[in-house]
Short mmCIF file of C-alpha atoms in Angstrom, two decimals:
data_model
loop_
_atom_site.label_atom_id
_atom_site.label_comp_id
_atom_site.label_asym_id
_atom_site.label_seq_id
_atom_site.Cartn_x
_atom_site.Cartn_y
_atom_site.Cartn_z
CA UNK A 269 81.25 65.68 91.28
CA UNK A 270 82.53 65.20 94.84
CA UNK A 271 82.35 68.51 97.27
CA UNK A 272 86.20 69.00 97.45
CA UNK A 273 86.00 69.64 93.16
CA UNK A 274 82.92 71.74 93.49
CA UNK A 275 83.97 74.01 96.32
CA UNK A 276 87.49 74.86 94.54
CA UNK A 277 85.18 75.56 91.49
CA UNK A 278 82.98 77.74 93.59
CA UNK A 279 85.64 79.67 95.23
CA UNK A 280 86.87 80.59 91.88
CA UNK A 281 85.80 79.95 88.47
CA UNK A 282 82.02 79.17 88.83
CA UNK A 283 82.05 82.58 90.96
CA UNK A 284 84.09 84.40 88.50
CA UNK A 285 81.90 83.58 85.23
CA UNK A 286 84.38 81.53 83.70
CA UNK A 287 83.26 77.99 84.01
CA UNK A 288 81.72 76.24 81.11
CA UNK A 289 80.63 73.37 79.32
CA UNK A 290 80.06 69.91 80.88
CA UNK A 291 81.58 71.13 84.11
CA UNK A 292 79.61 74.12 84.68
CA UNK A 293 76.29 71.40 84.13
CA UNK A 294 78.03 69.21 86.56
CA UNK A 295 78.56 71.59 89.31
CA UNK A 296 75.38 73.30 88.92
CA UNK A 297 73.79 69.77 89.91
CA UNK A 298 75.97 69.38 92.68
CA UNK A 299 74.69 72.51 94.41
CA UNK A 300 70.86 71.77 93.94
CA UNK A 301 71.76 68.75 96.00
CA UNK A 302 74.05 69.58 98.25
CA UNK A 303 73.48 71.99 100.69
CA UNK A 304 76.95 72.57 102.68
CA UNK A 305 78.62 73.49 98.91
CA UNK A 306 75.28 76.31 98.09
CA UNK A 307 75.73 77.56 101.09
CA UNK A 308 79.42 78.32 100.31
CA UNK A 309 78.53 79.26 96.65
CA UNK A 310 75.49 82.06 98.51
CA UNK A 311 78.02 82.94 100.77
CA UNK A 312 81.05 84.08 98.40
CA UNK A 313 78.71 85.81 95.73
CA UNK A 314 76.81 87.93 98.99
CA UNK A 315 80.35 88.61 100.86
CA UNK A 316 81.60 89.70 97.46
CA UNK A 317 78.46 92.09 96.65
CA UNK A 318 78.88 93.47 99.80
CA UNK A 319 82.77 94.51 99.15
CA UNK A 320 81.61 95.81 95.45
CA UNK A 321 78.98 98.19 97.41
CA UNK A 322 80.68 99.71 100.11
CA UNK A 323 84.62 99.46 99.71
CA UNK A 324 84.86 102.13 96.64
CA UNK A 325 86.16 105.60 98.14
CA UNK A 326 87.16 108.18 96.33
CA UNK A 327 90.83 109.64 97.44
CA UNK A 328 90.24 113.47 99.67
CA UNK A 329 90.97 116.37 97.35
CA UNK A 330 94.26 117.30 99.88
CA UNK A 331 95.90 114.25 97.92
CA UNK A 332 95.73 116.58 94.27
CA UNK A 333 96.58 119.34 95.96
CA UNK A 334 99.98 117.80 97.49
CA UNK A 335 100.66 115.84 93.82
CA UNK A 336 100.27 119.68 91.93
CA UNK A 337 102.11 120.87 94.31
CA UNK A 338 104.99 118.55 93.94
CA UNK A 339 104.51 118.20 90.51
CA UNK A 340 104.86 122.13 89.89
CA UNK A 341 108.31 121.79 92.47
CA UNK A 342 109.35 118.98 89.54
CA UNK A 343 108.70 121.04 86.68
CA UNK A 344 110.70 124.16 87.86
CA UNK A 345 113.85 122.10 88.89
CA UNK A 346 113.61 120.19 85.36
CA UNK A 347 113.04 123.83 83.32
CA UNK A 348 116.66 124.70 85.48
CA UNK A 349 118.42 121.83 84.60
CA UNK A 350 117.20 122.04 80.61
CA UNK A 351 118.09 126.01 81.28
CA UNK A 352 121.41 125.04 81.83
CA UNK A 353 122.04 122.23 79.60
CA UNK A 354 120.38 125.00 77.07
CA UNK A 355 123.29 127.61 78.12
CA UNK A 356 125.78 124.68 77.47
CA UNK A 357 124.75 124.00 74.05
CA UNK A 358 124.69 127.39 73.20
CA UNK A 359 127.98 128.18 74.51
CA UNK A 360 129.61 125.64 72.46
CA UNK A 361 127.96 126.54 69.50
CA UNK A 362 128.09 129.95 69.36
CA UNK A 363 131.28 129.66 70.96
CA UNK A 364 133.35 127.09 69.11
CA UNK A 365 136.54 129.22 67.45
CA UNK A 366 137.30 130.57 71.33
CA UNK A 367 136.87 126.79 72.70
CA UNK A 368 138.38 125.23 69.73
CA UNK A 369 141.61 127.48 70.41
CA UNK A 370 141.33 126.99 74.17
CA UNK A 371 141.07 123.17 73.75
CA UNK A 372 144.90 123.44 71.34
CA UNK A 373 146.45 125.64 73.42
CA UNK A 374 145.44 123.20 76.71
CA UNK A 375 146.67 120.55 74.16
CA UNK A 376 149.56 121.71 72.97
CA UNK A 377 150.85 122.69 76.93
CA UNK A 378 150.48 119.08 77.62
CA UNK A 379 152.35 117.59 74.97
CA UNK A 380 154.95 120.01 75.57
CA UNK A 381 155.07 119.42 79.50
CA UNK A 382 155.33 115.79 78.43
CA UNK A 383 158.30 115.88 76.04
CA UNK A 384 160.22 118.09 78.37
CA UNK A 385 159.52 115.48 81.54
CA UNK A 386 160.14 112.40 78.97
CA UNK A 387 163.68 113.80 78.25
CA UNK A 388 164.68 115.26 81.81
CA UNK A 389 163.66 111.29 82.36
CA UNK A 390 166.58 109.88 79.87
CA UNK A 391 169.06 112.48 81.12
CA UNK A 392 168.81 111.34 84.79
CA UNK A 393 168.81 107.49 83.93
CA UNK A 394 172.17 108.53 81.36
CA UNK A 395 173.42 109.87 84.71
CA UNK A 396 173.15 107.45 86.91
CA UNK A 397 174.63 104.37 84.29
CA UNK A 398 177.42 106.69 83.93
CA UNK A 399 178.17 107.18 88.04
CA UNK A 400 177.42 103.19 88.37
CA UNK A 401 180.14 102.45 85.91
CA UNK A 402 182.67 104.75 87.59
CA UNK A 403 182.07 103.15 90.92
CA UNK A 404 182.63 99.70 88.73
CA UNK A 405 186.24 100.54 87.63
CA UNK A 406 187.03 102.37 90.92
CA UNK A 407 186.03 99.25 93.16
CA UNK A 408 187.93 97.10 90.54
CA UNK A 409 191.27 99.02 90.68
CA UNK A 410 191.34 99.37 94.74
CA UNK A 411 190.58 95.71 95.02
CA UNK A 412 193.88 94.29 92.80
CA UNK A 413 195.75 97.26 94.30
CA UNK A 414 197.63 97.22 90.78
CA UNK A 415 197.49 100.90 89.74
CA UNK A 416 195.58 99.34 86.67
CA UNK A 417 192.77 102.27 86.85
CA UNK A 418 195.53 105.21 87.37
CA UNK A 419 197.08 103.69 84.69
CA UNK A 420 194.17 103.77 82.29
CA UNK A 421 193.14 100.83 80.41
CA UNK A 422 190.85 100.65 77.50
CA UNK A 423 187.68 100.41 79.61
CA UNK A 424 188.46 103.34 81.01
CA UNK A 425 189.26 104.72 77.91
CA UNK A 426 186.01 103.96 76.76
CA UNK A 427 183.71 104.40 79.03
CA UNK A 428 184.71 107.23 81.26
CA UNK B 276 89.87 98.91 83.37
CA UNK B 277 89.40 102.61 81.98
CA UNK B 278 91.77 103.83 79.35
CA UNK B 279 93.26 107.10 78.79
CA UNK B 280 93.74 108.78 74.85
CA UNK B 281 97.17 108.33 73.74
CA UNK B 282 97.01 112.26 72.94
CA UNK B 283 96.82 112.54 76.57
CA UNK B 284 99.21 110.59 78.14
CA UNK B 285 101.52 111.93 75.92
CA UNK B 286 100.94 115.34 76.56
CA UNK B 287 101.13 114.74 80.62
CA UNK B 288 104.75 112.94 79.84
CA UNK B 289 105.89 116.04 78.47
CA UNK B 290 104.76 118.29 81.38
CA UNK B 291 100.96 119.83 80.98
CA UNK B 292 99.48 119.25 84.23
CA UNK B 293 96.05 119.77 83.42
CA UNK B 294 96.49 116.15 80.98
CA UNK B 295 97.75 114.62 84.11
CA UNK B 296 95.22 115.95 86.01
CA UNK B 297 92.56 113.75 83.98
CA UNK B 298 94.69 110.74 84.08
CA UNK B 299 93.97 111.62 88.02
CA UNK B 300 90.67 111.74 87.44
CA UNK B 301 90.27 108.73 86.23
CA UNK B 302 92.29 106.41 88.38
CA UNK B 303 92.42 108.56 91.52
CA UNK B 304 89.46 106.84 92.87
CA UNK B 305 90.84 103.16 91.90
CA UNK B 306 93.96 103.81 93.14
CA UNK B 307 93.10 104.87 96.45
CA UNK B 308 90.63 102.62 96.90
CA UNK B 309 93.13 99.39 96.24
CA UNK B 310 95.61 101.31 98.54
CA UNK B 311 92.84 101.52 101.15
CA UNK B 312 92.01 98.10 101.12
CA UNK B 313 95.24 96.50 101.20
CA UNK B 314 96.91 98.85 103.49
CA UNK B 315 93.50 99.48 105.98
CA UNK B 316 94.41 102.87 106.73
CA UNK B 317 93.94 106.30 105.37
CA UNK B 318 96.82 107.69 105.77
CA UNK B 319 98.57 104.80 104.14
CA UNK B 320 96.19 104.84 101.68
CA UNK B 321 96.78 108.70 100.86
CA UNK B 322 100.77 108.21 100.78
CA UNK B 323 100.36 105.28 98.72
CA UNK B 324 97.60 107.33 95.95
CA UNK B 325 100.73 110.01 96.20
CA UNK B 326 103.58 107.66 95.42
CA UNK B 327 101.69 106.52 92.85
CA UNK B 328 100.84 109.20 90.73
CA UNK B 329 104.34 111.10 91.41
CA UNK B 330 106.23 107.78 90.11
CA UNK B 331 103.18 107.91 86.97
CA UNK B 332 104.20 111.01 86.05
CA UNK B 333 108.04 110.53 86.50
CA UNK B 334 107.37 107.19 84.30
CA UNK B 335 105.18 108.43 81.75
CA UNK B 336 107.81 108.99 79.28
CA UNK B 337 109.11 106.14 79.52
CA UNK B 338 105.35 104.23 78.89
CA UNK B 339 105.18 102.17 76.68
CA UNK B 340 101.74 101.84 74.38
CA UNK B 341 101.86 98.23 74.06
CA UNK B 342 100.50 97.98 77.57
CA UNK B 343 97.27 99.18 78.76
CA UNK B 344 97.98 102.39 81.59
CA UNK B 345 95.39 101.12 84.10
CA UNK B 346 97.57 97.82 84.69
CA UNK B 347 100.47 99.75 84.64
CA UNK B 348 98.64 102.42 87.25
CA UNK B 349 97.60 99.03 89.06
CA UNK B 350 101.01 97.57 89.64
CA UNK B 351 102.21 100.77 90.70
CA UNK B 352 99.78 100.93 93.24
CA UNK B 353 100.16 97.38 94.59
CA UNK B 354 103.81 97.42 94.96
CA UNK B 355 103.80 100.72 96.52
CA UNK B 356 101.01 99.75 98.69
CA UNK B 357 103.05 96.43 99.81
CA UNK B 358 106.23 98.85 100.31
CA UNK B 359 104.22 101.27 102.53
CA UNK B 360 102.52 98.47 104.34
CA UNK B 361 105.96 96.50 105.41
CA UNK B 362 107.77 99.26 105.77
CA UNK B 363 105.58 99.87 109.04
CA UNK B 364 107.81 103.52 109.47
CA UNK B 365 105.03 105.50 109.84
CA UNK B 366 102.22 102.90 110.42
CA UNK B 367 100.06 102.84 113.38
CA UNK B 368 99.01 99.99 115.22
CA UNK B 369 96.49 98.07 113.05
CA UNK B 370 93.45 100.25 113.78
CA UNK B 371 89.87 100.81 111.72
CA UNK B 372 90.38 103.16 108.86
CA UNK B 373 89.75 106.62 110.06
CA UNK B 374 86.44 107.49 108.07
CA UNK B 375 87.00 111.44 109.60
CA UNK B 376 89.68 111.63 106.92
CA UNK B 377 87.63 110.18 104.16
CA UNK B 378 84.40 112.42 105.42
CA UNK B 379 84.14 113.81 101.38
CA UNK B 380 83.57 110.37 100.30
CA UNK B 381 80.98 109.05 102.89
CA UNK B 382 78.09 110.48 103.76
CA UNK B 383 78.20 112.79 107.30
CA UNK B 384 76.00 110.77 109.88
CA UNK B 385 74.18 114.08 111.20
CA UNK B 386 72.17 114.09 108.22
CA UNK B 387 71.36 110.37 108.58
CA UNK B 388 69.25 108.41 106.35
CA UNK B 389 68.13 104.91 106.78
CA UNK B 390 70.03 103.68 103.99
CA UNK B 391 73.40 105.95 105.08
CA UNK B 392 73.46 104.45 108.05
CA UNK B 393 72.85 100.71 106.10
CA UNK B 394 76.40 101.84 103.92
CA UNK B 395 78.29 102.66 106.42
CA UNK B 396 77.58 99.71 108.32
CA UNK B 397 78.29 97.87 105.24
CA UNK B 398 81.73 99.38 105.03
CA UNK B 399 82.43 98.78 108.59
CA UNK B 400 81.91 95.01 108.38
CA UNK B 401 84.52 95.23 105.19
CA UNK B 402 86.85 96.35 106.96
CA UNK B 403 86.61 94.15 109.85
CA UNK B 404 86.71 91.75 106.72
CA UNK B 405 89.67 92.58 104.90
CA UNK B 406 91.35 93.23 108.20
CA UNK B 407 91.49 89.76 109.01
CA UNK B 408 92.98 88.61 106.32
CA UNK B 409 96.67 88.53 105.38
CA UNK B 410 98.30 91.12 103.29
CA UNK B 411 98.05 88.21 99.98
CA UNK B 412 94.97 87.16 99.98
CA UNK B 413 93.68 90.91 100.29
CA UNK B 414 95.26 92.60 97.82
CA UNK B 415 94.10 89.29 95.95
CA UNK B 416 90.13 90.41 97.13
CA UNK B 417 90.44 93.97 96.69
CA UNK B 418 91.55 93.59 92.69
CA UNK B 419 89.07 90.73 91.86
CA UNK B 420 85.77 91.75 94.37
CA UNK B 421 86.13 95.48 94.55
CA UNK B 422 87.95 96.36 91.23
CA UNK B 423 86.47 93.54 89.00
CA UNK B 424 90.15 92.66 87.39
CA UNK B 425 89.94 89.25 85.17
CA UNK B 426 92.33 86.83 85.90
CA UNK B 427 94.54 87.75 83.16
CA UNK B 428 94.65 91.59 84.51
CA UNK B 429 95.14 90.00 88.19
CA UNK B 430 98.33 88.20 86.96
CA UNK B 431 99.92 91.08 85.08
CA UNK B 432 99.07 93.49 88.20
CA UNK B 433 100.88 90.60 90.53
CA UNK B 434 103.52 89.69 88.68
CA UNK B 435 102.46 86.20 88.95
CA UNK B 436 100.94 83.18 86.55
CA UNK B 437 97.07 82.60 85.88
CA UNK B 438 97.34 79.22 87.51
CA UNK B 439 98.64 80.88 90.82
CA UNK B 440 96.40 84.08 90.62
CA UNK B 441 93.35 80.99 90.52
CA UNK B 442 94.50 78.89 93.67
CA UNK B 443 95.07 82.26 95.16
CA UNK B 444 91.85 83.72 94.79
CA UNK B 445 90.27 80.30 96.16
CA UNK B 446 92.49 80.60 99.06
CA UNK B 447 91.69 83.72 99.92
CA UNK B 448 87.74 83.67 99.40
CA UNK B 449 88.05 80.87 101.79
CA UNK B 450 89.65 83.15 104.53
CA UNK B 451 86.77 85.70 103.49
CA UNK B 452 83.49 83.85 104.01
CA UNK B 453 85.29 82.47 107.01
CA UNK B 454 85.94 86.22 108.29
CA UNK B 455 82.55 86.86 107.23
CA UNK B 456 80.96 84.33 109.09
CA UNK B 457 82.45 85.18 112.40
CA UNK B 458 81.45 88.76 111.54
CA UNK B 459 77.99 87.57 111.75
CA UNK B 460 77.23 87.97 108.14
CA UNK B 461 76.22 84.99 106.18
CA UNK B 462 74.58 83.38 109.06
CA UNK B 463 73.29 80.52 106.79
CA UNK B 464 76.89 78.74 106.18
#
């Protein structure tokens, strides 16, 4: 095994317990004869044994205090909102003749509202075909200057 | 990783503090301590342990079993402790961690033992360790030297494969002995 293999294995799996087999054998060779590669392999387990022992530190007890505290803030403004959405449900439970009524009348205005602006609708566009056909057979008589619309013909008859 | 009785998370997701308070309990300590190592400060570190459980306790209804909660826990923490480290909004310069804060957890030096003062020289040269190394290749030290993940834990905490979680670690246990050896520890390499 050549040191560039053996120090990848040492800087990962032989380090981390997970080499094994024929490779583990190999490496383990390696390092009882070369010195630069045991060197590495003492100095990654003591660097890591010395992170193990003095990096755990437990969190201060002002850190619960401000979660419970915010936690407590999140549980009243959730018990509003499901106070609310309560009164909601209730209301159209309990309710439902007076909102079932309320909801036809509302209903019933609109449709009504509707009709009436759907016909004043027709009325005006009957209105104004009626004054463009007038203008029609007025512009048509003036132009031939032949008394033809005081005279009345069966256009006029018809339409007007 | 420790695990948490079903029976409990479910009662925290549906409100009873005292549940959540054991779920806490029992990562409060892992949580900070990941958040102090990758962010290297103590206010960071308490922010981050904050975030995390808030954003636990919003999520816990939406857990699902099929995962264990300490990865889940984990990944919160790391991608809240990445957020809070870039964000830089309320960071200070890059300074020691401020051990005044974290007094409860370390011994007080007035009442100084041999073996006190050993520790806390210990943690000193850690963080003069993980200090100098980027942001990657500590949180990739801090889950595999202090926590103990496996490989497979590493790469569902990351978000990233086995294979890169493995040429990460060697990476970054390079940059350590290196750090360590111009700390003045390891004098034989």
């Amino acid at each position: 095994m050549d040191c560039k293999r053996a120090k990848g294995l040492v800087l990962s799996d032989y380090t981390d317990g997970v080499l094994r087999g024929h490779a583990l054998e190999e490496l383990e060779l390696h390092l009882r004869s070369c010195s630069s590669c045991r060197r590495l392999a003492e100095g990654v387990t003591s660097t890591g044994e010395l992170l193990k022992s003095a990096a755990r530190v437990d969190a201060p007890q002002a850190v619960w205090n401000r979660i419970r505290a915010e936690i407590s803030r999140i549980l009243i403004k959730e018990g509003f909102v499901e106070t609310v959405l309560e009164r909601i449900r209730y209301g159209l439970y309990h309710l439902r003749p007076t909102v079932m009524a309320t909801a036809a009348i509302i209903v019933l205005i609109f449709v009504l509202a509707t009709a009436r602006f759907v016909s004043y609708m027709n009325y005006s566009a009957a209105l104004s075909v009626r004054e463009d056909i007038v203008n029609m057979v007025s512009l048509n008589g003036e132009e031939r200057g032949s008394g033809e619309y005081d005279i009345g013909t069966s256009a006029e008859t018809f339409f007007l | 990783m420790r695990e948490i009785a079903k029976e409990i998370i479910e009662l925290a997701a549906g409100g009873d503090i005292s549940a959540f308070e054991e779920i806490y309990k029992a990562f409060s300590s892992t949580v900070y301590t990941v958040a102090l190592g990758v962010t290297r400060d103590s206010r960071d570190a308490e922010e981050v342990t904050q975030d995390v459980f808030l954003k636990a306790f919003r999520g816990l209804k939406r857990f699902k079993f099929g995962s264990s909660l300490g990865t889940w826990i984990y990944r919160i923490t790391v991608n809240t402790a990445i957020n809070v480290y870039r964000s830089g909004a309320r960071r200070r310069a890059f300074g020691m961690v401020d051990y005044d804060e974290i007094k409860d957890s370390v011994p007080d030096l007035r009442n100084t033992s041999k073996e006190e003062i050993e520790k806390r020289h210990a943690a000193e040269s850690v963080d003069r360790i993980l200090k100098d190394l980027s942001f990657e290749h500590r949180s990739c030290i801090v889950l595999r030297e202090i926590e103990g993940l496996d490989y497979k834990e590493m790469a569902q905490v990351l978000g990233i494969p086995i294979n890169t979680v493995r040429s990460r670690l060697k990476r970054a246990r390079a940059a350590m002995v290196t750090c360590a050896k111009r700390e003045g520890l390891n004098h034989g390499l």
